[in-house]
Amino acid sequence: MNRNQLGALLHPSGIAVIGASDDPNKIGGRPIAYLKKYGYRGKIYPVNPKYAEVQQLKCYPSITDVPAEIDLAIIAIPGAHVLDTLHECGRKKVKSVIIFSSGFAELGEEGRSRQREIGKIAEMYGMRIVGPNCQGVANFSIGSLATFSTTFAEGQLEVGPTAIISQSGAVSAMLYNIRKKYGRGSKYWIGTGNEADVNVAELLDCIVDDPDVRVLQLYMEDVKNAGALIAAAGKARERNKPILALKSGRTAEGSQAAQSHTGAMASEDIVFDAVFDNYGIVRLDSVVELAVFSQLFELPNRPKGNRVAVITNSGGLGVMLIDHCKEMGLELARLSEETRQRLAGVLPAFASVRNPVDVATHFLNDRELLAKLLPILTADAGVDIVVIGLGVVGRGYDVPAMIEHIVQYQGNNDAVVAFLGVGCQDDVIASFSRSGVPAFDDPVLCVKAISKYVAYHLDRREAQEEKAATHGATVKPALPKTAGFLSEYEGKRLLKEWGMPVTREMLCADEEEAVRAAATIGYPVVMKISSPYVQHKTDIGGVELNIRDEPQAREAYRRLMENGDRHVGKDNIDGVLVQEMITDRGFEISLGVKRDPAFGPVVMVASGGIYIEVLKDFRLLVPPVTKAKARKAVESLIMAPLLKGARGKKAFDVDALCDAIVSFASLVTQTDAIEEADLNPVIVREQGKGVAVVDCVLKLTSEGA
Amino acid sequence: MNRNQLGALLHPSGIAVIGASDDPNKIGGRPIAYLKKYGYRGKIYPVNPKYAEVQQLKCYPSITDVPAEIDLAIIAIPGAHVLDTLHECGRKKVKSVIIFSSGFAELGEEGRSRQREIGKIAEMYGMRIVGPNCQGVANFSIGSLATFSTTFAEGQLEVGPTAIISQSGAVSAMLYNIRKKYGRGSKYWIGTGNEADVNVAELLDCIVDDPDVRVLQLYMEDVKNAGALIAAAGKARERNKPILALKSGRTAEGSQAAQSHTGAMASEDIVFDAVFDNYGIVRLDSVVELAVFSQLFELPNRPKGNRVAVITNSGGLGVMLIDHCKEMGLELARLSEETRQRLAGVLPAFASVRNPVDVATHFLNDRELLAKLLPILTADAGVDIVVIGLGVVGRGYDVPAMIEHIVQYQGNNDAVVAFLGVGCQDDVIASFSRSGVPAFDDPVLCVKAISKYVAYHLDRREAQEEKAATHGATVKPALPKTAGFLSEYEGKRLLKEWGMPVTREMLCADEEEAVRAAATIGYPVVMKISSPYVQHKTDIGGVELNIRDEPQAREAYRRLMENGDRHVGKDNIDGVLVQEMITDRGFEISLGVKRDPAFGPVVMVASGGIYIEVLKDFRLLVPPVTKAKARKAVESLIMAPLLKGARGKKAFDVDALCDAIVSFASLVTQTDAIEEADLNPVIVREQGKGVAVVDCVLKLTSEGA
């Protein structure tokens, strides 16, 4: 990626508009009108062979006639002429291009092929190209509105500390407009369309460096550059610049629609969950959440915890807020005795000095009420967040005074104050919001925003505290030389070298050896056929369980060899694996690998047995997998309560399980050698007794070999 | 309940205001000001010994001085004087009273005791009393605003086809104000406060009969009259008048706050889920949902199914809508080939004629677009609902034309059309909504509203189709005469009489009888101590499993008798129960009873074993329990997929299980004789093999005895 070229896109000192129109309502006319309207100070070069002047500006017959270097060219001509024009731009050494024109990947195979051409042209000339089929790129701080979005046809620009980076210009426009109603603005406004070259992740990675940007608001249907996304997320977390993302195409049907909308690639949605979770990207569930939750994330305040105190004028609203808080993982702050006494000192007798603090009508009597309540509540070490949840704020409420008290207060304190107004007079919410107080009109959105905000900060603190645990061994163990499936024995040797506990076992070439091995390991034992050609051993009668003595062992050996010979031929059998049988109580886990087209190998941790089938009880882990992340994944399994020792039994050895997961993850993600893996079952024994991989199927990639 | 008296409350022909004030901003002044402002045509009688005239009306020194019958008296005086004044009202034969005054149950025990007095006074005089601590009752259609809510201090009344019935006047005000922003109104507006006498359920039961009311909007923290709620719900479903309810205090913490807010009773929240579900009350999750979802329910249209077609101007919004639909149980309509061709005939080439139908910018070019699209989409038999989901509707969109097309269309068709506008110009949503088109500004709320609306209608149809199945036997089997615990044997006899399959078993008085019984039943058998004094048989060594032959049977018998004697004494043992042992594959269910303080006995169906503990995998069923309801409960268990025969195995006998549940429910709910019940395990065998209650603990109520 060439940063300078994205720089020319985001901070252009001169913009050409190819297909310029004198009509400010035409696609080729709008960007010129916007650039003029919003005070762009750079040069504007209309290009159109039909005109000498466009919107009072000199017009050039072609891009090559423009007598200057061009940072950014907008292409607003029919799709059929786009490729030729791009070559012209390339020859003119235009640094970046935005293609408004449609008629590419969104139209099927022929269009996809022409779109691939665009990518090649970008590479050929070292020219960065946004689009095709996009609404453009705007940097409000310099008035460079290289867009035809009708959103900017009227009104004032709302400039602010976020960047809206979206694959859909229409969604960017929705986000911008919703924010505008809250009196909030952005610095960047971007719709990348089909992403033949420049994509959302790359722009994110660039814009996260901009000191003016506090919060990044992404809309995406896929990711074209997973590396850039992850790099950007790392920087963003380091610098406390929250990335809020709406990734749509969550459902199979939505994902299909996304493919026909922007030609989205088919990463599984659950992988995004894991990636976002791992890199601290805040995933939101709707366009409204993406627009309004940002208010909280724009605050410099860092909540210490998740304990909420509520000030309300309605007992009913108080009850609702508590329900919403509890349901979204927030706790109700317990006010100290001292706090309650101090509250009683400033509130009338009819008010409640518990949490929620119900002041009833007292805002009507005391305009300084918030100035009194906020210091008391936030002085309580048990309070992390204050929600002022009021119904029907209108006549009699001194809104400017309330805002002043919150703003003053929030500026001098790490406690977070949010305003919720339900059924209020028309401009109440916007008044708060415009003044920097996060404000909401729906209790659910308010509480969910707080819950996401708190989770972001707690996660960020955790991430700072833990260093990504890398595998203990500085020299990586060697991988087997061959690609393809390993026998269980080979697989387990590999796992063991990477630090995973496996069952004690010996590979035996003949019956006598097997009998000696069984005696060494100690009865009861398990015996299994060993062959890289047999992945499903039980299907061919290749497993003998619970062998209790020598005669049984001899019998089992013969049966296994017979079955093996019948199915894969004697020559393809390595021998018989004699294995300890784990007879004590254990909990079954399975570990696997999922290979994502964008994000590469991802580790899957699942409850064993029927749970994974019926309950889909699994979690994904993306690298780097730390022990804390492993523990979080394990503890969020549906069956996790059983691991803690349900029914009064002893807990299972979760600690050893997490170590094993970290080891497995390092093998998977550090080597990229594992094409498929199914470690199943991994038996988690009682606390202190560790875990053991009992069976495994591993397939190596050719890269790994 | 006396209907006439609630009639006097809701349609008063004369209203006295005790504690009347000349100041229209005081609590005793506001109702008078509102009654005058909003054109109440009945008589207004201010009562206050201090004044001869109040707000230009003759004022009376006391209620007894008023020279007329009084339908409704408002009490707006300090709490300490309320009881005396109520007696005066009673002697004056006032038909109904609203007490604004606070200082009762919300203040603790002393207040609760005075509140109980209010209830007694109501009964003594046959006078209906709303409150105390309430904001009052308004019937907008006659301008009887017997309330002091500041909501009505300014602006016009918004009258419409819903009733807002709430325990919290502040919540009523929020609901009213949110609806007003959407240009929607109500007929009734009620805040019942502490509910010493009149409660939400009773008002609901009365108002559901009002032909002007299409939708009922409830806010409640508990229910004081479960019978009225259920009766009203039955009528409402019959007449297709949806009841939308927000019941807060869902979480333990919220419920606790509700108790201090309105002195709410502690019905478990999950019981409300079951009751609402069973009687077709639509439970909503937030005050905003309660306010805005009503728009859809006010339509006369009845959707045939859950298949949604989307018209959008943004591919991104289309993808989001599909995600939201799928996540909320709606299906994406598959457009027929004919529909697609017809769409292609009216849309430009750049539009997508699949679902979502993405018209991009074409609304700007074709003002008749909806008039063309709606008939095509709804002519498709695969489409039940059309969502018009548009981003950034503003300049260039002919909103009045769009509204006209939808309204015309919706009036002539059972298909439902909803409008979603994201980030639109300020008045766009309200324009649609005011004209009768359900309109939303948040995709999540829009889709959730549709999903609730569809579910309501499908459930209503189902309820109409099935007659509540009553127990087959017209003569109810006799119940045992004694209250208290039954032995397993007695319990199973009772269950069997009510039609439940139980294990084959014989109660044996001595060893020889036990040996003969075992032979008759066939080995292996189970033997258990039988005594009403032993509920947990395993704890005292009172169960012997897997008895394979006569010697084992004799040994087991002796051990059981010894253990029994040691723990409860020989005389308290009925004998030994010899029981078939179910050895084939089965799925464990448990059935139980939960007694709710408001709703009475409720049947609990749960997955057996660890599932109920770890997963809280249970459902509640309230009477009448039909087989369809039983099936729905069973199929919604988390473990239900296993019942269907996961892992390629044969399905279990769900049909027999549902029969057993219906039988059990009829015993529980028709007799009200079961105080406690734990049928555990109930083994569900393979398809065709039925179920068997293997063990049970039953405790009879004294009523049952």
Short mmCIF file of C-alpha atoms in Angstrom, two decimals, chain B residues 160-505:
data_model
loop_
_atom_site.label_atom_id
_atom_site.label_comp_id
_atom_site.label_asym_id
_atom_site.label_seq_id
_atom_site.Cartn_x
_atom_site.Cartn_y
_atom_site.Cartn_z
CA GLY B 160 -56.93 7.87 18.39
CA PRO B 161 -57.90 4.20 18.55
CA THR B 162 -55.77 2.93 21.43
CA ALA B 163 -56.07 2.83 25.20
CA ILE B 164 -52.99 3.49 27.31
CA ILE B 165 -53.52 1.67 30.60
CA SER B 166 -50.56 1.83 32.90
CA GLN B 167 -49.61 1.51 36.52
CA SER B 168 -47.30 4.47 36.03
CA GLY B 169 -48.71 7.80 34.92
CA ALA B 170 -45.22 8.93 33.93
CA VAL B 171 -44.97 5.96 31.59
CA SER B 172 -48.43 6.77 30.19
CA ALA B 173 -47.16 10.28 29.50
CA MET B 174 -44.06 8.94 27.73
CA LEU B 175 -46.17 6.63 25.60
CA TYR B 176 -48.59 9.40 24.75
CA ASN B 177 -45.81 11.80 23.81
CA ILE B 178 -43.92 9.33 21.65
CA ARG B 179 -47.12 8.42 19.84
CA LYS B 180 -47.90 12.08 19.37
CA LYS B 181 -44.63 12.56 17.51
CA TYR B 182 -45.87 9.92 15.11
CA GLY B 183 -49.19 11.72 14.75
CA ARG B 184 -50.94 8.91 16.58
CA GLY B 185 -53.37 9.27 19.44
CA SER B 186 -55.40 7.37 22.00
CA LYS B 187 -58.86 7.39 23.48
CA TYR B 188 -57.99 6.48 27.06
CA TRP B 189 -54.99 7.55 29.08
CA ILE B 190 -54.67 6.01 32.51
CA GLY B 191 -52.14 5.83 35.32
CA THR B 192 -53.41 3.63 38.17
CA GLY B 193 -50.61 4.18 40.68
CA ASN B 194 -50.70 2.03 43.80
CA GLU B 195 -53.92 0.21 42.85
CA ALA B 196 -55.57 0.01 46.27
CA ASP B 197 -58.79 -0.88 44.46
CA VAL B 198 -59.08 -0.44 40.67
CA ASN B 199 -56.24 -2.09 38.75
CA VAL B 200 -54.92 -2.29 35.23
CA ALA B 201 -56.40 -5.71 34.52
CA GLU B 202 -59.91 -4.65 35.48
CA LEU B 203 -59.73 -1.50 33.40
CA LEU B 204 -58.48 -3.56 30.51
CA ASP B 205 -61.36 -5.96 30.88
CA CYS B 206 -63.78 -3.05 30.75
CA ILE B 207 -62.14 -1.02 27.98
CA VAL B 208 -61.70 -3.99 25.67
CA ASP B 209 -65.47 -3.74 25.16
CA ASP B 210 -65.22 -0.19 23.82
CA PRO B 211 -65.81 -0.29 20.07
CA ASP B 212 -63.60 2.78 19.54
CA VAL B 213 -60.56 0.99 20.90
CA ARG B 214 -58.54 -1.08 18.44
CA VAL B 215 -55.35 -1.68 20.42
CA LEU B 216 -54.65 -1.82 24.15
CA GLN B 217 -51.28 -0.63 25.42
CA LEU B 218 -50.45 -1.83 28.91
CA TYR B 219 -47.64 -0.99 31.25
CA MET B 220 -47.51 -3.07 34.39
CA GLU B 221 -45.10 -4.13 37.10
CA ASP B 222 -47.38 -6.81 38.50
CA VAL B 223 -50.96 -7.99 38.10
CA LYS B 224 -53.50 -7.56 40.89
CA ASN B 225 -56.35 -9.39 39.18
CA ALA B 226 -55.14 -12.29 37.12
CA GLY B 227 -58.68 -13.45 36.35
CA ALA B 228 -59.63 -10.11 34.79
CA LEU B 229 -56.44 -10.10 32.76
CA ILE B 230 -57.15 -13.54 31.38
CA ALA B 231 -60.82 -12.80 30.73
CA ALA B 232 -59.91 -9.58 28.93
CA ALA B 233 -57.23 -11.33 26.89
CA GLY B 234 -59.76 -13.91 25.77
CA LYS B 235 -62.22 -11.27 24.61
CA ALA B 236 -59.48 -9.24 22.99
CA ARG B 237 -58.23 -12.18 20.96
CA GLU B 238 -61.75 -13.10 19.97
CA ARG B 239 -62.37 -9.57 18.68
CA ASN B 240 -58.93 -9.07 17.17
CA LYS B 241 -58.01 -6.27 19.51
CA PRO B 242 -54.34 -6.80 20.18
CA ILE B 243 -53.12 -6.23 23.72
CA LEU B 244 -49.54 -4.97 23.75
CA ALA B 245 -47.89 -5.20 27.12
CA LEU B 246 -44.69 -4.00 28.69
CA LYS B 247 -44.31 -5.84 31.96
CA SER B 248 -41.24 -4.56 33.70
CA GLY B 249 -39.41 -6.00 36.65
CA ARG B 250 -38.17 -8.79 34.37
CA THR B 251 -34.93 -9.24 36.24
CA ALA B 252 -34.60 -9.94 39.94
CA GLU B 253 -33.20 -6.45 40.44
CA GLY B 254 -35.91 -4.81 38.35
CA SER B 255 -38.55 -6.72 40.22
CA GLN B 256 -37.16 -5.50 43.51
CA ALA B 257 -37.24 -1.91 42.27
CA ALA B 258 -40.84 -2.45 41.13
CA GLN B 259 -41.75 -3.53 44.64
CA SER B 260 -40.50 -0.26 46.03
CA HIS B 261 -42.08 1.67 43.15
CA THR B 262 -45.66 0.42 43.16
CA GLY B 263 -45.52 -2.30 45.81
CA ALA B 264 -45.62 -4.89 43.01
CA MET B 265 -46.33 -8.48 44.01
CA ALA B 266 -43.75 -11.09 43.29
CA SER B 267 -45.16 -13.23 40.52
CA GLU B 268 -42.19 -14.72 38.78
CA ASP B 269 -41.57 -12.97 35.51
CA ILE B 270 -41.38 -16.23 33.56
CA VAL B 271 -44.97 -16.91 34.56
CA PHE B 272 -45.97 -13.72 32.78
CA ASP B 273 -44.19 -14.97 29.68
CA ALA B 274 -46.25 -18.14 29.81
CA VAL B 275 -49.53 -16.36 30.51
CA PHE B 276 -49.01 -13.73 27.83
CA ASP B 277 -47.98 -16.37 25.37
CA ASN B 278 -50.96 -18.54 26.13
CA TYR B 279 -53.56 -15.80 25.93
CA GLY B 280 -52.16 -13.95 22.96
CA ILE B 281 -50.95 -10.88 24.82
CA VAL B 282 -48.04 -9.42 22.87
CA ARG B 283 -45.17 -8.87 25.25
CA LEU B 284 -42.84 -6.06 24.22
CA ASP B 285 -39.43 -5.22 25.56
CA SER B 286 -39.31 -1.45 25.87
CA VAL B 287 -41.42 1.64 26.25
CA VAL B 288 -40.46 2.71 22.73
CA GLU B 289 -41.65 -0.59 21.29
CA LEU B 290 -44.90 -0.25 23.19
CA ALA B 291 -45.41 3.23 21.78
CA VAL B 292 -44.51 2.64 18.14
CA PHE B 293 -45.31 -1.03 17.39
CA SER B 294 -48.97 -0.23 17.91
CA GLN B 295 -49.02 1.42 14.47
CA LEU B 296 -49.01 -2.00 12.82
CA PHE B 297 -51.52 -3.51 15.22
CA GLU B 298 -53.93 -0.66 14.52
CA LEU B 299 -54.24 -1.84 10.92
CA PRO B 300 -57.25 -3.97 10.06
CA ASN B 301 -55.06 -6.04 7.72
CA ARG B 302 -54.31 -9.61 8.70
CA PRO B 303 -51.07 -10.96 7.32
CA LYS B 304 -51.31 -14.46 5.87
CA GLY B 305 -47.79 -15.44 6.78
CA ASN B 306 -44.29 -14.25 7.54
CA ARG B 307 -42.78 -13.72 4.09
CA VAL B 308 -41.39 -10.25 3.59
CA ALA B 309 -40.62 -8.44 0.35
CA VAL B 310 -38.37 -5.41 0.60
CA ILE B 311 -38.35 -2.37 -1.65
CA THR B 312 -35.28 -0.27 -1.03
CA ASN B 313 -33.16 2.52 -2.48
CA SER B 314 -29.99 1.12 -0.88
CA GLY B 315 -28.42 -2.25 -1.37
CA GLY B 316 -26.79 -1.91 2.03
CA LEU B 317 -30.09 -1.27 3.77
CA GLY B 318 -31.52 -4.22 1.87
CA VAL B 319 -28.85 -6.54 3.27
CA MET B 320 -29.43 -5.24 6.78
CA LEU B 321 -33.17 -5.74 6.51
CA ILE B 322 -32.70 -9.32 5.42
CA ASP B 323 -30.42 -9.97 8.38
CA HIS B 324 -32.92 -8.44 10.77
CA CYS B 325 -35.82 -10.38 9.22
CA LYS B 326 -34.06 -13.72 9.45
CA GLU B 327 -32.91 -13.05 12.98
CA MET B 328 -36.45 -12.26 14.05
CA GLY B 329 -38.14 -15.27 12.51
CA LEU B 330 -39.37 -13.69 9.29
CA GLU B 331 -38.72 -15.17 5.88
CA LEU B 332 -37.52 -13.45 2.77
CA ALA B 333 -40.26 -13.80 0.12
CA ARG B 334 -39.14 -15.62 -3.00
CA LEU B 335 -40.50 -13.64 -5.91
CA SER B 336 -41.99 -15.69 -8.71
CA GLU B 337 -40.59 -15.52 -12.21
CA GLU B 338 -43.72 -13.67 -13.29
CA THR B 339 -43.30 -11.09 -10.54
CA ARG B 340 -39.69 -10.51 -11.54
CA GLN B 341 -40.66 -10.00 -15.14
CA ARG B 342 -43.40 -7.58 -14.20
CA LEU B 343 -40.97 -5.69 -11.96
CA ALA B 344 -38.47 -5.52 -14.80
CA GLY B 345 -41.21 -3.97 -16.91
CA VAL B 346 -41.55 -0.97 -14.57
CA LEU B 347 -37.99 -0.60 -13.34
CA PRO B 348 -34.85 0.64 -15.13
CA ALA B 349 -32.02 -1.76 -15.94
CA PHE B 350 -29.87 -0.71 -12.97
CA ALA B 351 -32.53 -1.84 -10.49
CA SER B 352 -32.56 -5.31 -8.96
CA VAL B 353 -35.77 -7.27 -9.47
CA ARG B 354 -34.93 -9.86 -6.87
CA ASN B 355 -35.90 -9.51 -3.25
CA PRO B 356 -34.79 -7.01 -1.92
CA VAL B 357 -36.03 -4.98 -4.86
CA ASP B 358 -33.34 -2.32 -5.08
CA VAL B 359 -34.68 0.60 -7.11
CA ALA B 360 -31.62 2.76 -6.31
CA THR B 361 -32.41 6.34 -7.27
CA HIS B 362 -35.53 5.55 -9.27
CA PHE B 363 -37.96 7.14 -6.80
CA LEU B 364 -36.46 10.43 -7.94
CA ASN B 365 -37.45 9.73 -11.53
CA ASP B 366 -40.84 8.08 -11.13
CA ARG B 367 -43.39 9.53 -8.73
CA GLU B 368 -45.80 6.70 -9.51
CA LEU B 369 -43.27 4.03 -8.65
CA LEU B 370 -45.05 2.67 -5.57
CA ALA B 371 -48.37 2.61 -7.43
CA LYS B 372 -46.65 0.27 -9.88
CA LEU B 373 -44.59 -1.84 -7.48
CA LEU B 374 -47.12 -2.55 -4.74
CA PRO B 375 -49.72 -4.30 -6.93
CA ILE B 376 -47.01 -6.44 -8.53
CA LEU B 377 -45.47 -7.51 -5.24
CA THR B 378 -48.68 -8.25 -3.43
CA ALA B 379 -50.15 -10.14 -6.37
CA ASP B 380 -47.35 -12.63 -5.75
CA ALA B 381 -48.83 -15.36 -3.56
CA GLY B 382 -45.45 -15.69 -1.87
CA VAL B 383 -45.52 -12.18 -0.40
CA ASP B 384 -47.25 -11.43 2.91
CA ILE B 385 -45.64 -8.18 3.94
CA VAL B 386 -43.95 -5.38 2.02
CA VAL B 387 -41.37 -3.21 3.72
CA ILE B 388 -40.45 -0.02 1.93
CA GLY B 389 -37.03 0.63 3.43
CA LEU B 390 -35.47 3.86 2.22
CA GLY B 391 -32.42 5.79 3.26
CA VAL B 392 -32.12 9.58 3.31
CA VAL B 393 -35.54 10.43 1.92
CA GLY B 394 -35.55 14.17 1.32
CA ARG B 395 -35.50 16.52 -1.61
CA GLY B 396 -36.74 14.91 -4.79
CA TYR B 397 -38.93 12.31 -3.08
CA ASP B 398 -42.65 12.86 -3.52
CA VAL B 399 -43.68 11.79 -0.02
CA PRO B 400 -47.37 12.67 -0.36
CA ALA B 401 -47.62 10.57 -3.52
CA MET B 402 -45.90 7.63 -1.81
CA ILE B 403 -48.26 7.87 1.12
CA GLU B 404 -51.29 8.07 -1.14
CA HIS B 405 -50.22 4.93 -2.99
CA ILE B 406 -49.65 2.96 0.17
CA VAL B 407 -52.87 4.07 1.85
CA GLN B 408 -54.97 3.29 -1.22
CA TYR B 409 -53.26 0.01 -1.54
CA GLN B 410 -53.33 -1.08 2.07
CA GLY B 411 -57.03 -0.33 2.26
CA ASN B 412 -57.85 -2.78 -0.53
CA ASN B 413 -55.64 -5.63 0.39
CA ASP B 414 -54.71 -7.91 3.23
CA ALA B 415 -51.04 -7.51 2.52
CA VAL B 416 -49.33 -5.26 5.01
CA VAL B 417 -47.10 -2.39 3.97
CA ALA B 418 -44.74 -0.71 6.40
CA PHE B 419 -42.42 2.20 5.80
CA LEU B 420 -38.89 2.44 7.14
CA GLY B 421 -36.99 5.66 6.63
CA VAL B 422 -33.40 5.82 7.87
CA GLY B 423 -31.74 9.20 8.22
CA CYS B 424 -34.60 10.97 6.44
CA GLN B 425 -35.64 14.62 6.54
CA ASP B 426 -37.26 15.59 9.78
CA ASP B 427 -40.94 15.11 9.12
CA VAL B 428 -40.88 12.17 6.71
CA ILE B 429 -41.62 9.43 9.24
CA ALA B 430 -44.40 11.39 10.92
CA SER B 431 -45.98 12.15 7.53
CA PHE B 432 -46.34 8.47 6.77
CA SER B 433 -47.37 7.53 10.26
CA ARG B 434 -49.95 10.30 10.61
CA SER B 435 -51.57 9.07 7.41
CA GLY B 436 -52.03 5.57 8.76
CA VAL B 437 -48.94 3.98 7.25
CA PRO B 438 -46.92 2.23 9.97
CA ALA B 439 -43.61 4.07 9.87
CA PHE B 440 -40.31 3.49 11.60
CA ASP B 441 -36.91 5.15 11.68
CA ASP B 442 -34.92 2.18 12.93
CA PRO B 443 -34.66 -1.07 10.93
CA VAL B 444 -34.51 -3.17 14.08
CA LEU B 445 -37.70 -1.72 15.49
CA CYS B 446 -39.42 -1.96 12.11
CA VAL B 447 -38.62 -5.62 11.62
CA LYS B 448 -39.29 -6.54 15.22
CA ALA B 449 -42.70 -4.84 15.04
CA ILE B 450 -43.54 -6.82 11.91
CA SER B 451 -42.35 -10.03 13.50
CA LYS B 452 -44.54 -9.45 16.59
CA TYR B 453 -47.46 -8.50 14.38
CA VAL B 454 -47.19 -11.60 12.24
CA ALA B 455 -46.74 -13.82 15.29
CA TYR B 456 -49.84 -12.29 16.86
CA HIS B 457 -51.96 -13.09 13.84
CA LEU B 458 -50.60 -16.57 13.28
CA ASP B 459 -51.09 -17.38 16.95
CA ARG B 460 -54.60 -15.94 16.86
CA ARG B 461 -55.49 -18.06 13.86
CA GLU B 462 -54.10 -21.13 15.61
CA ALA B 463 -56.09 -20.34 18.73
CA GLN B 464 -59.25 -20.01 16.70
CA GLU B 465 -58.63 -23.29 14.97
CA GLU B 466 -58.07 -25.35 18.05
CA LYS B 467 -60.68 -25.75 20.69
CA ALA B 468 -59.14 -25.84 24.12
CA ALA B 469 -58.69 -29.55 24.63
CA THR B 470 -60.21 -30.60 27.90
CA HIS B 471 -59.49 -33.85 29.61
CA GLY B 472 -61.21 -36.78 27.94
CA ALA B 473 -62.94 -38.08 31.05
CA THR B 474 -66.14 -36.20 31.78
CA VAL B 475 -66.21 -37.59 35.30
CA LYS B 476 -63.08 -36.52 37.07
CA PRO B 477 -61.29 -39.35 38.86
CA ALA B 478 -61.47 -39.13 42.64
CA LEU B 479 -58.52 -37.66 44.47
CA PRO B 480 -56.97 -39.31 47.50
CA LYS B 481 -58.60 -38.06 50.68
CA THR B 482 -55.48 -37.02 52.52
CA ALA B 483 -53.47 -33.86 52.09
CA GLY B 484 -49.67 -33.97 52.06
CA PHE B 485 -47.15 -36.19 50.32
CA LEU B 486 -48.18 -39.34 48.51
CA SER B 487 -45.95 -42.35 48.26
CA GLU B 488 -44.56 -43.00 44.80
CA TYR B 489 -47.07 -45.82 44.41
CA GLU B 490 -50.07 -43.70 45.39
CA GLY B 491 -48.78 -40.84 43.25
CA LYS B 492 -48.48 -43.03 40.19
CA ARG B 493 -51.95 -44.52 40.73
CA LEU B 494 -53.31 -40.99 40.70
CA LEU B 495 -51.34 -40.08 37.57
CA LYS B 496 -52.54 -43.25 35.89
CA GLU B 497 -56.17 -42.48 36.66
CA TRP B 498 -55.68 -39.14 34.94
CA GLY B 499 -54.36 -40.87 31.86
CA MET B 500 -50.61 -40.77 32.33
CA PRO B 501 -48.52 -43.80 31.48
CA VAL B 502 -46.45 -44.96 34.42
CA THR B 503 -44.00 -47.83 34.88
CA ARG B 504 -45.58 -51.25 35.48
CA GLU B 505 -45.22 -51.92 39.17
#
